C-alpha atoms as one frame of an Amber mdcrd trajectory, in Angstrom:
protein
  15.378  24.104   1.842  14.991  27.416   0.079  11.606  29.039  -0.396  12.921
  31.541  -2.925  11.969  29.465  -5.937   8.461  29.895  -7.356   5.991  27.065
  -6.977   5.424  24.929 -10.025   2.100  23.237 -10.753   3.677  19.811 -10.307
   4.728  20.744  -6.768   1.072  20.894  -5.813   0.478  17.184  -6.280   0.358
  15.419  -2.888   2.848  12.772  -3.945   5.260  15.396  -5.252   4.695  17.481
  -2.137   5.669  14.593   0.095   8.710  13.848  -2.062   9.868  17.457  -1.874
   9.769  17.164   1.920  11.962  14.072   2.048  13.592  13.563   5.461  16.688
  15.633   6.043  18.859  16.232   9.068  18.400  19.938   8.483  14.653  20.036
   8.843  11.942  19.221  11.325  10.264  15.892  11.623   6.610  16.397  10.695
   3.964  14.482  12.619   0.321  14.860  11.665  -2.140  14.289  14.501  -5.504
  13.263  13.119  -8.667  11.318  13.890 -11.654  10.002  12.072 -14.136  11.363
  14.588 -14.119  14.781  16.203 -14.133  15.241  19.956 -11.537  12.578  20.766
  -9.037  15.004  22.308  -6.807  15.460  19.277  -6.059  19.162  19.817  -5.573
  18.647  23.561  -3.031  15.927  22.768  -1.278  18.013  20.110  -0.783  20.947
  22.494   0.350  18.901  25.478   2.532  16.659  23.325   4.240  19.798  22.014
   4.881  20.922  25.596   6.302  17.497  26.462   8.610  17.549  23.427   9.726
  21.083  24.295  10.656  19.872  27.784  12.839  17.274  26.101  14.824  20.074
  24.456  13.050  20.047  21.096  12.213  23.176  19.129   8.536  22.513  18.428
   5.918  24.166  16.237   2.235  23.250  16.247   0.473  24.222  13.031  -3.308
  24.370  13.259  -4.160  22.594  10.015  -7.891  22.598  10.775  -8.271  25.596
   8.508 -12.035  25.984   8.740 -12.822  25.063  12.356  -9.656  25.932  14.231
  -9.658  25.664  18.024  -6.011  25.390  19.039  -6.178  29.026  20.130  -9.059
  28.163  22.477  -7.181  25.249  24.064  -4.148  27.499  24.666  -6.182  30.579
  25.663  -4.487  32.644  22.973  -6.076  35.613  21.236  -4.020  36.031  18.074
  -4.144  39.243  16.107  -2.477  37.469  13.186  -3.476  34.045  11.851  -2.766
  31.866   8.826  -5.642  33.653   7.119  -3.599  36.868   7.198  -0.585  35.037
   5.782  -2.658  33.442   3.013  -4.089  36.832   2.009  -0.760  38.635   2.193
  -1.752  40.873   5.108   1.050  39.531   7.292   4.263  37.579   6.968   4.722
  34.026   8.153   7.238  35.242  10.722   4.614  37.553  12.225   2.118  34.695
  12.499   4.422  32.335  14.433   3.596  32.950  18.082   5.052  31.701  21.372
   2.707  29.454  23.331   2.577  28.397  26.966   4.698  25.305  27.375   7.743
  26.586  25.517   6.727  25.844  21.936   5.538  27.907  18.963   2.193  27.931
  17.179   0.768  28.879  13.814  -2.935  29.463  14.376  -5.718  29.298  11.802
  -8.831  31.421  11.852 -12.171  29.830  12.710 -15.258  29.762  10.518 -13.361
  30.431   7.293 -15.466  28.586   4.746 -13.070  29.391   1.910 -10.426  27.146
   3.503 -12.681  24.127   3.879 -12.057  23.319   0.207  -8.705  22.201  -1.177
  -8.175  24.848  -3.839  -4.847  25.253  -5.673  -4.196  28.337  -3.544  -4.687
  26.439  -0.285  -2.441  23.620  -1.524   0.301  26.012  -2.545   0.102  28.035
   0.663   0.225  24.984   2.922   3.177  23.484   1.080   5.007  26.810   1.086
   4.467  27.248   4.833   5.667  23.734   5.631   8.774  24.128   3.474   9.530
  27.459   5.132   9.130  26.435   8.771  10.674  22.961   8.758  14.317  24.136
   8.682  13.684  26.231  11.791  12.330  23.544  14.127  13.110  20.037  15.306
   9.513  18.854  15.317   6.383  20.165  13.602   2.997  18.864  14.718   0.108
  19.281  12.280  -3.149  19.412  14.231  -5.533  18.436  11.442  -9.276  18.572
  11.250 -11.351  15.467  11.902 -12.515  13.288   9.048 -11.101  12.630   5.599
 -11.784  15.820   3.672  -9.440  16.846   0.860  -7.837  19.497   3.079  -7.161
  16.979   5.855  -5.772  14.372   3.462  -3.485  16.910   1.807  -2.130  18.017
   5.197  -1.527  14.362   6.061   0.349  13.851   2.804   2.882  16.469   3.922
   3.778  14.586   7.119   6.603  12.143   7.725   4.349  10.189  10.044   0.660
  10.171  10.913  -0.672   9.585  14.413  -4.329   8.589  14.503  -6.066   9.405
  17.793  -9.032   7.257  18.782 -11.050   6.492  21.882 -12.479   3.067  22.769
 -15.956   4.250  21.724 -17.351   2.238  18.759 -18.053   5.353  16.671 -14.495
   6.577  17.169 -13.042   3.200  16.219 -15.204   2.995  13.101 -14.045   6.426
  11.961 -10.425   5.709  12.896 -10.573   2.589  10.715 -11.956   4.638   7.817
  -9.052   7.084   8.172  -6.490   4.288   8.338  -8.023   2.649   5.242  -7.742
   5.882   3.236  -4.153   6.478   4.414  -3.156   2.965   3.368  -4.998   2.762
   0.052  -4.643   6.340  -1.218  -1.374   7.503   0.338   0.285   4.088   0.530
   1.159   4.547   4.185   2.167   1.141   5.493   3.099   2.290   9.013   0.556
   4.358  10.936   0.860   5.409  14.564  -2.123   4.931  16.875  -2.797   6.602
  20.213  -5.838   5.678  22.293  -7.237   8.487  24.418  -9.672   8.133  27.334
  -8.698   4.570  28.130 -10.834   3.407  31.065  -8.383   0.759  32.296  -4.696
  -0.056  31.819  -4.105  -2.057  28.659  -7.349  -1.030  26.968  -5.422   0.972
  24.378  -3.354  -2.012  23.308  -6.492  -4.144  23.070  -8.093  -1.493  20.840
  -4.956  -1.396  18.684  -4.995  -5.179  18.282  -8.673  -5.143  17.295  -8.077
  -2.432  14.700  -5.033  -4.295  13.362  -7.122  -7.433  12.848  -9.719  -5.507
  10.853  -7.009  -3.799   8.799  -5.329  -7.139   8.083  -8.623  -8.615   6.922
 -10.064  -5.800   4.829  -7.303  -3.321   3.946  -4.175  -5.389   3.381  -5.680
  -7.446   0.498  -6.460  -4.263  -1.445  -3.057  -2.705  -0.701  -1.092  -5.862
  -1.408   1.375  -5.224   1.424   1.253  -5.423   5.219  -0.110  -2.315   6.945
   1.217  -1.913  10.482  -0.562   0.027  13.196   2.151   1.049  15.612   0.622
   1.477  19.051   2.282   4.550  20.565   0.437   4.555  23.863  -2.744   5.305
  25.749  -3.936   8.262  27.805  -6.253   7.277  30.661  -9.576   8.821  31.559
  -8.538  11.548  34.000 -10.754  14.302  35.480  -7.774  16.668  35.419  -7.986
  16.728  31.607 -11.475  18.205  31.633 -10.405  20.681  34.303  -7.408  21.822
  32.257  -9.478  22.149  29.068 -12.164  24.172  30.838  -9.539  26.477  32.319
  -7.755  26.693  28.939  -4.408  25.692  30.402  -1.913  22.997  29.485  -2.238
  19.925  31.654   1.533  19.459  31.613   1.998  22.986  32.942  -0.493  22.999
  35.820  -0.905  19.312  36.776   2.228  17.545  35.541   1.960  14.697  38.017
  -1.490  13.498  36.960  -1.898  10.142  35.176  -2.876  11.775  31.868   0.102
  14.171  31.968   2.491  11.306  32.675   0.961   9.368  29.785   1.536  12.308
  27.416   5.160  12.475  28.554   5.469   8.794  27.719   4.011   9.459  24.239
   6.593  12.189  23.693   9.377   9.813  24.641   8.073   7.277  22.121   8.015
   9.676  19.191  11.198  11.547  20.161  13.534   8.749  19.125
């Protein structure tokens, strides 16, 4: 997938962007990790999932697609001198911005508090598409850690992914926002298969119960407007585990420092499910 050809205006349309990234054996599988509500552990899961995939022999890149409120660097305790902002403005090359992370994977970090990237301008669209097309031949798996919500920037990042994994918790506000995200993915992007991971499950099986409840609501209110079945594929649940908070506070990967904990084992199980 060469990046030597200039971008054309038509390549900036989300549908065209997704088509230009059609699955190929020679490029990474792109998984977008998203959520309706913030604070559900999306970035924690992205980082630890990347570590789990790397342990399975995958070449993994995590791209911080939360361009305005990035915090992947905080979770990984990294202090980058070069970010996506520098690549976007031509101050650094993409190669210089790809950094090694603890856990054996690579990261592309965004700057935080960059208001100019909270809007989906043609420049942001072109830059994101260019970056994805450039990095996918070099890795086996690319995880897009998106922002929360359904802003234009988030939806465009999701349109570039082969698959979308929605992260929710059993809290009612999280479920309501997860449903809103799923509805937009199904109606606007015509995604008929959406992965669901439930974080902070308080008891075994709670995640599957949440998935079944969401599926019922989707079947009732979304499917009639789409005209086709929309399947929520339950990938797994991560239990409430005090070691998660400890790892986040210490800015270390749970899989690196406490690999035997219930949450770490659950993340390993998630990696096995998506590494098929």
